[in-house]
PDB file of C-alpha atoms in Angstrom:
ATOM      1  CA  MET A  42     -21.068   7.051  -0.904  1.00 42.00           C
ATOM      2  CA  SER A  43     -23.266   4.445  -2.476  1.00 49.00           C
ATOM      3  CA  ASP A  44     -22.951   0.698  -2.032  1.00 69.00           C
ATOM      4  CA  SER A  45     -21.514   0.468  -5.542  1.00 89.00           C
ATOM      5  CA  THR A  46     -18.508   2.633  -4.634  1.00 96.00           C
ATOM      6  CA  VAL A  47     -15.199   0.780  -4.786  1.00 97.00           C
ATOM      7  CA  HIS A  48     -13.265   1.532  -1.598  1.00 98.00           C
ATOM      8  CA  VAL A  49      -9.487   1.585  -1.963  1.00 98.00           C
ATOM      9  CA  VAL A  50      -7.069   2.195   0.892  1.00 98.00           C
ATOM     10  CA  ALA A  51      -3.608   3.599   0.209  1.00 98.00           C
ATOM     11  CA  LEU A  52      -0.534   2.882   2.340  1.00 98.00           C
ATOM     12  CA  VAL A  53       2.710   4.796   1.921  1.00 98.00           C
ATOM     13  CA  GLY A  54       6.154   3.338   2.526  1.00 97.00           C
ATOM     14  CA  SER A  55       7.714   6.702   3.351  1.00 96.00           C
ATOM     15  CA  LEU A  56       7.230   8.344   6.728  1.00 95.00           C
ATOM     16  CA  ARG A  57       8.294  11.772   5.521  1.00 92.00           C
ATOM     17  CA  ARG A  58       5.299  14.129   5.664  1.00 90.00           C
ATOM     18  CA  ASP A  59       5.846  15.607   2.199  1.00 88.00           C
ATOM     19  CA  SER A  60       7.505  12.688   0.443  1.00 92.00           C
ATOM     20  CA  ILE A  61       6.826  12.229  -3.227  1.00 94.00           C
ATOM     21  CA  ASN A  62       5.285   8.818  -2.500  1.00 95.00           C
ATOM     22  CA  ARG A  63       2.864  10.440  -0.040  1.00 96.00           C
ATOM     23  CA  ARG A  64       2.097  12.978  -2.762  1.00 95.00           C
ATOM     24  CA  LEU A  65       1.404  10.086  -5.157  1.00 97.00           C
ATOM     25  CA  ALA A  66      -1.039   8.615  -2.626  1.00 97.00           C
ATOM     26  CA  ARG A  67      -2.734  11.990  -2.214  1.00 97.00           C
ATOM     27  CA  ALA A  68      -2.982  12.216  -6.003  1.00 97.00           C
ATOM     28  CA  ALA A  69      -4.736   8.832  -5.919  1.00 98.00           C
ATOM     29  CA  VAL A  70      -7.230  10.251  -3.415  1.00 98.00           C
ATOM     30  CA  ASP A  71      -7.789  13.389  -5.493  1.00 96.00           C
ATOM     31  CA  SER A  72      -7.857  11.791  -8.954  1.00 94.00           C
ATOM     32  CA  ALA A  73      -9.860   8.650  -8.252  1.00 96.00           C
ATOM     33  CA  PRO A  74     -12.312   7.966 -11.054  1.00 95.00           C
ATOM     34  CA  GLU A  75     -16.039   8.239 -10.509  1.00 95.00           C
ATOM     35  CA  GLY A  76     -17.336   5.402  -8.353  1.00 96.00           C
ATOM     36  CA  VAL A  77     -13.990   4.934  -6.579  1.00 98.00           C
ATOM     37  CA  ALA A  78     -13.055   6.359  -3.172  1.00 98.00           C
ATOM     38  CA  VAL A  79      -9.429   6.244  -2.055  1.00 98.00           C
ATOM     39  CA  THR A  80      -8.568   6.697   1.623  1.00 98.00           C
ATOM     40  CA  LEU A  81      -5.001   7.355   2.737  1.00 98.00           C
ATOM     41  CA  ILE A  82      -4.072   5.347   5.838  1.00 98.00           C
ATOM     42  CA  ASP A  83      -1.531   6.986   8.090  1.00 95.00           C
ATOM     43  CA  GLY A  84       0.109   5.654  11.221  1.00 96.00           C
ATOM     44  CA  LEU A  85       2.374   2.930   9.853  1.00 98.00           C
ATOM     45  CA  ASP A  86       5.065   4.387  12.109  1.00 97.00           C
ATOM     46  CA  GLN A  87       2.919   3.448  15.111  1.00 97.00           C
ATOM     47  CA  LEU A  88       3.016  -0.285  14.351  1.00 98.00           C
ATOM     48  CA  PRO A  89       5.364  -2.360  16.483  1.00 97.00           C
ATOM     49  CA  PHE A  90       7.741  -4.570  14.548  1.00 97.00           C
ATOM     50  CA  TYR A  91       5.965  -7.813  13.690  1.00 96.00           C
ATOM     51  CA  ASN A  92       6.419 -10.404  16.417  1.00 93.00           C
ATOM     52  CA  GLU A  93       4.264 -13.529  16.782  1.00 91.00           C
ATOM     53  CA  ASP A  94       4.511 -13.159  20.544  1.00 89.00           C
ATOM     54  CA  LEU A  95       2.512  -9.906  20.212  1.00 90.00           C
ATOM     55  CA  ASP A  96      -0.107 -11.320  17.830  1.00 91.00           C
ATOM     56  CA  PRO A  97      -3.056 -13.210  19.329  1.00 88.00           C
ATOM     57  CA  ALA A  98      -4.085 -14.153  15.760  1.00 83.00           C
ATOM     58  CA  THR A  99      -1.213 -16.652  15.694  1.00 81.00           C
ATOM     59  CA  GLY A 100      -2.444 -18.528  18.739  1.00 77.00           C
ATOM     60  CA  SER A 101       0.053 -16.914  21.088  1.00 72.00           C
ATOM     61  CA  GLU A 102      -1.039 -15.747  24.502  1.00 75.00           C
ATOM     62  CA  ALA A 103      -0.249 -12.166  23.605  1.00 70.00           C
ATOM     63  CA  GLY A 104      -3.314 -10.590  25.155  1.00 78.00           C
ATOM     64  CA  ASP A 105      -4.865  -7.667  23.330  1.00 87.00           C
ATOM     65  CA  LEU A 106      -3.652  -6.760  19.877  1.00 91.00           C
ATOM     66  CA  ASP A 107      -1.834  -3.436  19.653  1.00 95.00           C
ATOM     67  CA  PRO A 108      -4.481  -0.778  18.807  1.00 96.00           C
ATOM     68  CA  ALA A 109      -2.534   0.521  15.789  1.00 97.00           C
ATOM     69  CA  VAL A 110      -2.358  -2.999  14.347  1.00 97.00           C
ATOM     70  CA  ALA A 111      -6.036  -3.659  15.047  1.00 96.00           C
ATOM     71  CA  ARG A 112      -6.973  -0.385  13.335  1.00 97.00           C
ATOM     72  CA  LEU A 113      -4.808  -1.168  10.273  1.00 98.00           C
ATOM     73  CA  ARG A 114      -6.210  -4.680   9.938  1.00 97.00           C
ATOM     74  CA  ALA A 115      -9.770  -3.358  10.217  1.00 97.00           C
ATOM     75  CA  GLN A 116      -9.224  -0.583   7.655  1.00 98.00           C
ATOM     76  CA  VAL A 117      -7.574  -2.858   5.116  1.00 98.00           C
ATOM     77  CA  GLY A 118     -10.011  -5.690   5.800  1.00 97.00           C
ATOM     78  CA  ALA A 119     -12.981  -3.392   5.094  1.00 98.00           C
ATOM     79  CA  ALA A 120     -11.517  -2.092   1.823  1.00 98.00           C
ATOM     80  CA  ASP A 121     -12.207  -3.533  -1.607  1.00 98.00           C
ATOM     81  CA  ALA A 122      -8.624  -3.003  -2.809  1.00 98.00           C
ATOM     82  CA  VAL A 123      -5.253  -1.726  -1.631  1.00 98.00           C
ATOM     83  CA  LEU A 124      -2.825   0.684  -3.274  1.00 98.00           C
ATOM     84  CA  LEU A 125       0.754   0.738  -1.996  1.00 98.00           C
ATOM     85  CA  ALA A 126       3.027   3.703  -2.762  1.00 98.00           C
ATOM     86  CA  THR A 127       6.630   2.809  -2.091  1.00 97.00           C
ATOM     87  CA  PRO A 128      10.006   4.443  -2.343  1.00 95.00           C
ATOM     88  CA  GLU A 129      13.079   2.299  -2.729  1.00 93.00           C
ATOM     89  CA  TYR A 130      15.412   2.054   0.249  1.00 94.00           C
ATOM     90  CA  ASN A 131      18.729   0.381  -0.500  1.00 92.00           C
ATOM     91  CA  GLY A 132      17.239  -1.452  -3.450  1.00 91.00           C
ATOM     92  CA  SER A 133      14.167  -2.840  -1.685  1.00 94.00           C
ATOM     93  CA  THR A 134      10.928  -2.222   0.205  1.00 96.00           C
ATOM     94  CA  PRO A 135      11.116   0.206   3.132  1.00 97.00           C
ATOM     95  CA  ALA A 136      10.913  -1.482   6.539  1.00 97.00           C
ATOM     96  CA  VAL A 137       7.764   0.387   7.568  1.00 98.00           C
ATOM     97  CA  LEU A 138       5.816  -0.904   4.561  1.00 98.00           C
ATOM     98  CA  LYS A 139       7.176  -4.443   4.829  1.00 98.00           C
ATOM     99  CA  ASN A 140       6.221  -4.453   8.528  1.00 98.00           C
ATOM    100  CA  ALA A 141       2.655  -3.403   7.657  1.00 98.00           C
ATOM    101  CA  ILE A 142       2.452  -6.202   5.079  1.00 98.00           C
ATOM    102  CA  ASP A 143       3.683  -8.674   7.711  1.00 97.00           C
ATOM    103  CA  TRP A 144       0.954  -7.597  10.167  1.00 97.00           C
ATOM    104  CA  LEU A 145      -1.683  -7.726   7.404  1.00 98.00           C
ATOM    105  CA  SER A 146      -0.630 -11.252   6.415  1.00 97.00           C
ATOM    106  CA  ARG A 147      -1.717 -12.756   9.740  1.00 94.00           C
ATOM    107  CA  PRO A 148      -3.370 -14.970  10.616  1.00 91.00           C
ATOM    108  CA  TYR A 149      -1.617 -16.714   7.751  1.00 87.00           C
ATOM    109  CA  GLY A 150      -4.066 -17.716   5.038  1.00 88.00           C
ATOM    110  CA  ASP A 151      -6.772 -15.433   6.432  1.00 93.00           C
ATOM    111  CA  GLY A 152      -5.143 -12.028   6.893  1.00 96.00           C
ATOM    112  CA  ALA A 153      -6.623  -8.664   5.900  1.00 97.00           C
ATOM    113  CA  LEU A 154      -4.972  -8.869   2.455  1.00 97.00           C
ATOM    114  CA  LYS A 155      -6.456 -12.251   1.589  1.00 97.00           C
ATOM    115  CA  ASP A 156      -7.680 -12.284  -2.035  1.00 97.00           C
ATOM    116  CA  LYS A 157      -7.781  -8.472  -2.107  1.00 97.00           C
ATOM    117  CA  PRO A 158      -6.583  -6.752  -5.289  1.00 98.00           C
ATOM    118  CA  VAL A 159      -3.355  -4.879  -4.521  1.00 98.00           C
ATOM    119  CA  GLY A 160      -1.548  -2.443  -6.776  1.00 98.00           C
ATOM    120  CA  VAL A 161       1.950  -1.091  -6.233  1.00 98.00           C
ATOM    121  CA  ILE A 162       3.164   2.295  -7.434  1.00 97.00           C
ATOM    122  CA  GLY A 163       6.150   4.329  -6.376  1.00 96.00           C
ATOM    123  CA  ALA A 164       8.764   6.962  -6.835  1.00 94.00           C
ATOM    124  CA  ALA A 165      12.486   6.651  -6.263  1.00 92.00           C
ATOM    125  CA  LEU A 166      15.661   8.517  -7.040  1.00 87.00           C
ATOM    126  CA  GLY A 167      17.399   5.740  -8.980  1.00 81.00           C
ATOM    127  CA  ARG A 168      17.378   5.458 -12.728  1.00 80.00           C
ATOM    128  CA  TYR A 169      14.999   2.471 -12.596  1.00 80.00           C
ATOM    129  CA  ALA A 170      12.367   4.497 -10.690  1.00 85.00           C
ATOM    130  CA  GLY A 171      12.109   2.043  -7.804  1.00 91.00           C
ATOM    131  CA  THR A 172      11.517  -1.060  -9.912  1.00 93.00           C
ATOM    132  CA  TRP A 173      13.255  -3.330  -7.372  1.00 94.00           C
ATOM    133  CA  SER A 174      11.176  -2.021  -4.510  1.00 96.00           C
ATOM    134  CA  ARG A 175       7.928  -2.430  -6.418  1.00 97.00           C
ATOM    135  CA  GLU A 176       8.913  -5.981  -7.409  1.00 97.00           C
ATOM    136  CA  ASP A 177       9.854  -6.920  -3.824  1.00 97.00           C
ATOM    137  CA  THR A 178       6.668  -5.359  -2.487  1.00 98.00           C
ATOM    138  CA  ARG A 179       4.515  -7.265  -4.982  1.00 98.00           C
ATOM    139  CA  LYS A 180       6.308 -10.490  -4.016  1.00 98.00           C
ATOM    140  CA  SER A 181       5.639  -9.906  -0.298  1.00 98.00           C
ATOM    141  CA  VAL A 182       2.001  -9.015  -0.947  1.00 98.00           C
ATOM    142  CA  GLY A 183       1.455 -12.162  -3.019  1.00 97.00           C
ATOM    143  CA  ILE A 184       2.922 -14.382  -0.311  1.00 96.00           C
ATOM    144  CA  ALA A 185       0.839 -12.493   2.278  1.00 97.00           C
ATOM    145  CA  GLY A 186      -2.348 -13.513   0.450  1.00 97.00           C
ATOM    146  CA  GLY A 187      -3.102 -10.429  -1.614  1.00 98.00           C
ATOM    147  CA  ARG A 188      -4.014 -10.690  -5.285  1.00 98.00           C
ATOM    148  CA  VAL A 189      -1.304  -8.635  -6.964  1.00 98.00           C
ATOM    149  CA  VAL A 190      -2.518  -6.630  -9.942  1.00 98.00           C
ATOM    150  CA  GLU A 191       0.545  -6.747 -12.177  1.00 96.00           C
ATOM    151  CA  GLU A 192      -0.971  -4.227 -14.620  1.00 96.00           C
ATOM    152  CA  VAL A 193      -0.597  -1.577 -11.904  1.00 96.00           C
ATOM    153  CA  ASP A 194       3.094  -0.846 -12.294  1.00 88.00           C
ATOM    154  CA  PHE A 195       3.503   2.894 -12.203  1.00 94.00           C
ATOM    155  CA  GLY A 196       6.905   4.201 -11.187  1.00 93.00           C
ATOM    156  CA  ILE A 197       8.575   7.563 -11.552  1.00 92.00           C
ATOM    157  CA  ARG A 198      12.043   8.933 -10.975  1.00 88.00           C
ATOM    158  CA  THR A 199      12.132  11.625  -8.331  1.00 88.00           C
ATOM    159  CA  ALA A 200      15.151  13.381  -9.858  1.00 82.00           C
ATOM    160  CA  GLY A 201      14.003  16.734 -11.147  1.00 77.00           C
ATOM    161  CA  LEU A 202      10.735  16.822  -9.199  1.00 82.00           C
ATOM    162  CA  ASP A 203      10.376  19.679  -6.777  1.00 77.00           C
ATOM    163  CA  ASP A 204       8.143  20.236  -3.761  1.00 74.00           C
ATOM    164  CA  GLY A 205       5.420  21.783  -5.895  1.00 77.00           C
ATOM    165  CA  ALA A 206       2.461  20.117  -7.514  1.00 84.00           C
ATOM    166  CA  LEU A 207       3.049  16.826  -9.277  1.00 92.00           C
ATOM    167  CA  PRO A 208       3.177  17.134 -13.076  1.00 88.00           C
ATOM    168  CA  ALA A 209      -0.119  16.456 -14.860  1.00 93.00           C
ATOM    169  CA  ASP A 210       1.238  13.320 -16.546  1.00 93.00           C
ATOM    170  CA  VAL A 211       2.161  11.861 -13.134  1.00 94.00           C
ATOM    171  CA  VAL A 212      -1.294  12.629 -11.707  1.00 95.00           C
ATOM    172  CA  ASP A 213      -2.849  11.055 -14.813  1.00 96.00           C
ATOM    173  CA  GLY A 214      -0.650   7.957 -14.360  1.00 96.00           C
ATOM    174  CA  VAL A 215      -1.725   7.596 -10.742  1.00 97.00           C
ATOM    175  CA  GLY A 216      -5.378   8.006 -11.733  1.00 97.00           C
ATOM    176  CA  ALA A 217      -4.995   5.332 -14.408  1.00 97.00           C
ATOM    177  CA  ALA A 218      -3.375   2.979 -11.869  1.00 98.00           C
ATOM    178  CA  VAL A 219      -6.322   3.473  -9.489  1.00 98.00           C
ATOM    179  CA  ARG A 220      -8.776   2.815 -12.321  1.00 98.00           C
ATOM    180  CA  VAL A 221      -7.031  -0.436 -13.304  1.00 98.00           C
ATOM    181  CA  LEU A 222      -6.923  -1.515  -9.655  1.00 98.00           C
ATOM    182  CA  ALA A 223     -10.617  -0.742  -9.119  1.00 98.00           C
ATOM    183  CA  GLU A 224     -11.521  -2.732 -12.234  1.00 97.00           C
ATOM    184  CA  GLN A 225     -10.112  -5.838 -10.494  1.00 97.00           C
ATOM    185  CA  VAL A 226     -12.697  -5.635  -7.720  1.00 97.00           C
ATOM    186  CA  PRO A 227     -15.448  -8.191  -8.388  1.00 91.00           C
ATOM    187  CA  ALA A 228     -18.820  -6.646  -9.196  1.00 84.00           C
ATOM    188  CA  ARG A 229     -21.333  -6.745  -6.367  1.00 72.00           C
ATOM    189  CA  VAL A 230     -24.536  -8.590  -7.024  1.00 64.00           C
TER     190      VAL A 230
END
């Protein structure tokens, strides 16, 4: 990869191995436009629940940062942009994704998400295609210091989708979302 490549990391709010949201993230990896590399970050289930007592970045005497948290912060911190793929659990953001956002927000004002373009996509069963979850996730990301890219608002209803390949229009929509997100990364001089 050249220095001009835009590096995007994708986090998925579903822990299910073959969830549609994980398939959306894989589609982002596979359909990234030229000059953009998307890397899927796994392991959100390995993060402890956010607790300031466990986070030396907050000034606590926690000792060493949990390795899964340190790895996540390093991966997101090194990326140019972040893509979040979220289902909707009980009308909101899944706990695993919200927990990751909480860890990435610290130290407050200087966390791994600071000023980074973040796009939110998702799939959900409800008739609004996870709109509430995407809205709540964008709100959390903005408070956490990320620069929410409102133009990335791709959501699909999971009703009627099977375990096969995603329809071409869905893959195209994910690719377009990645392109819009990558366009928000400042040009390197």
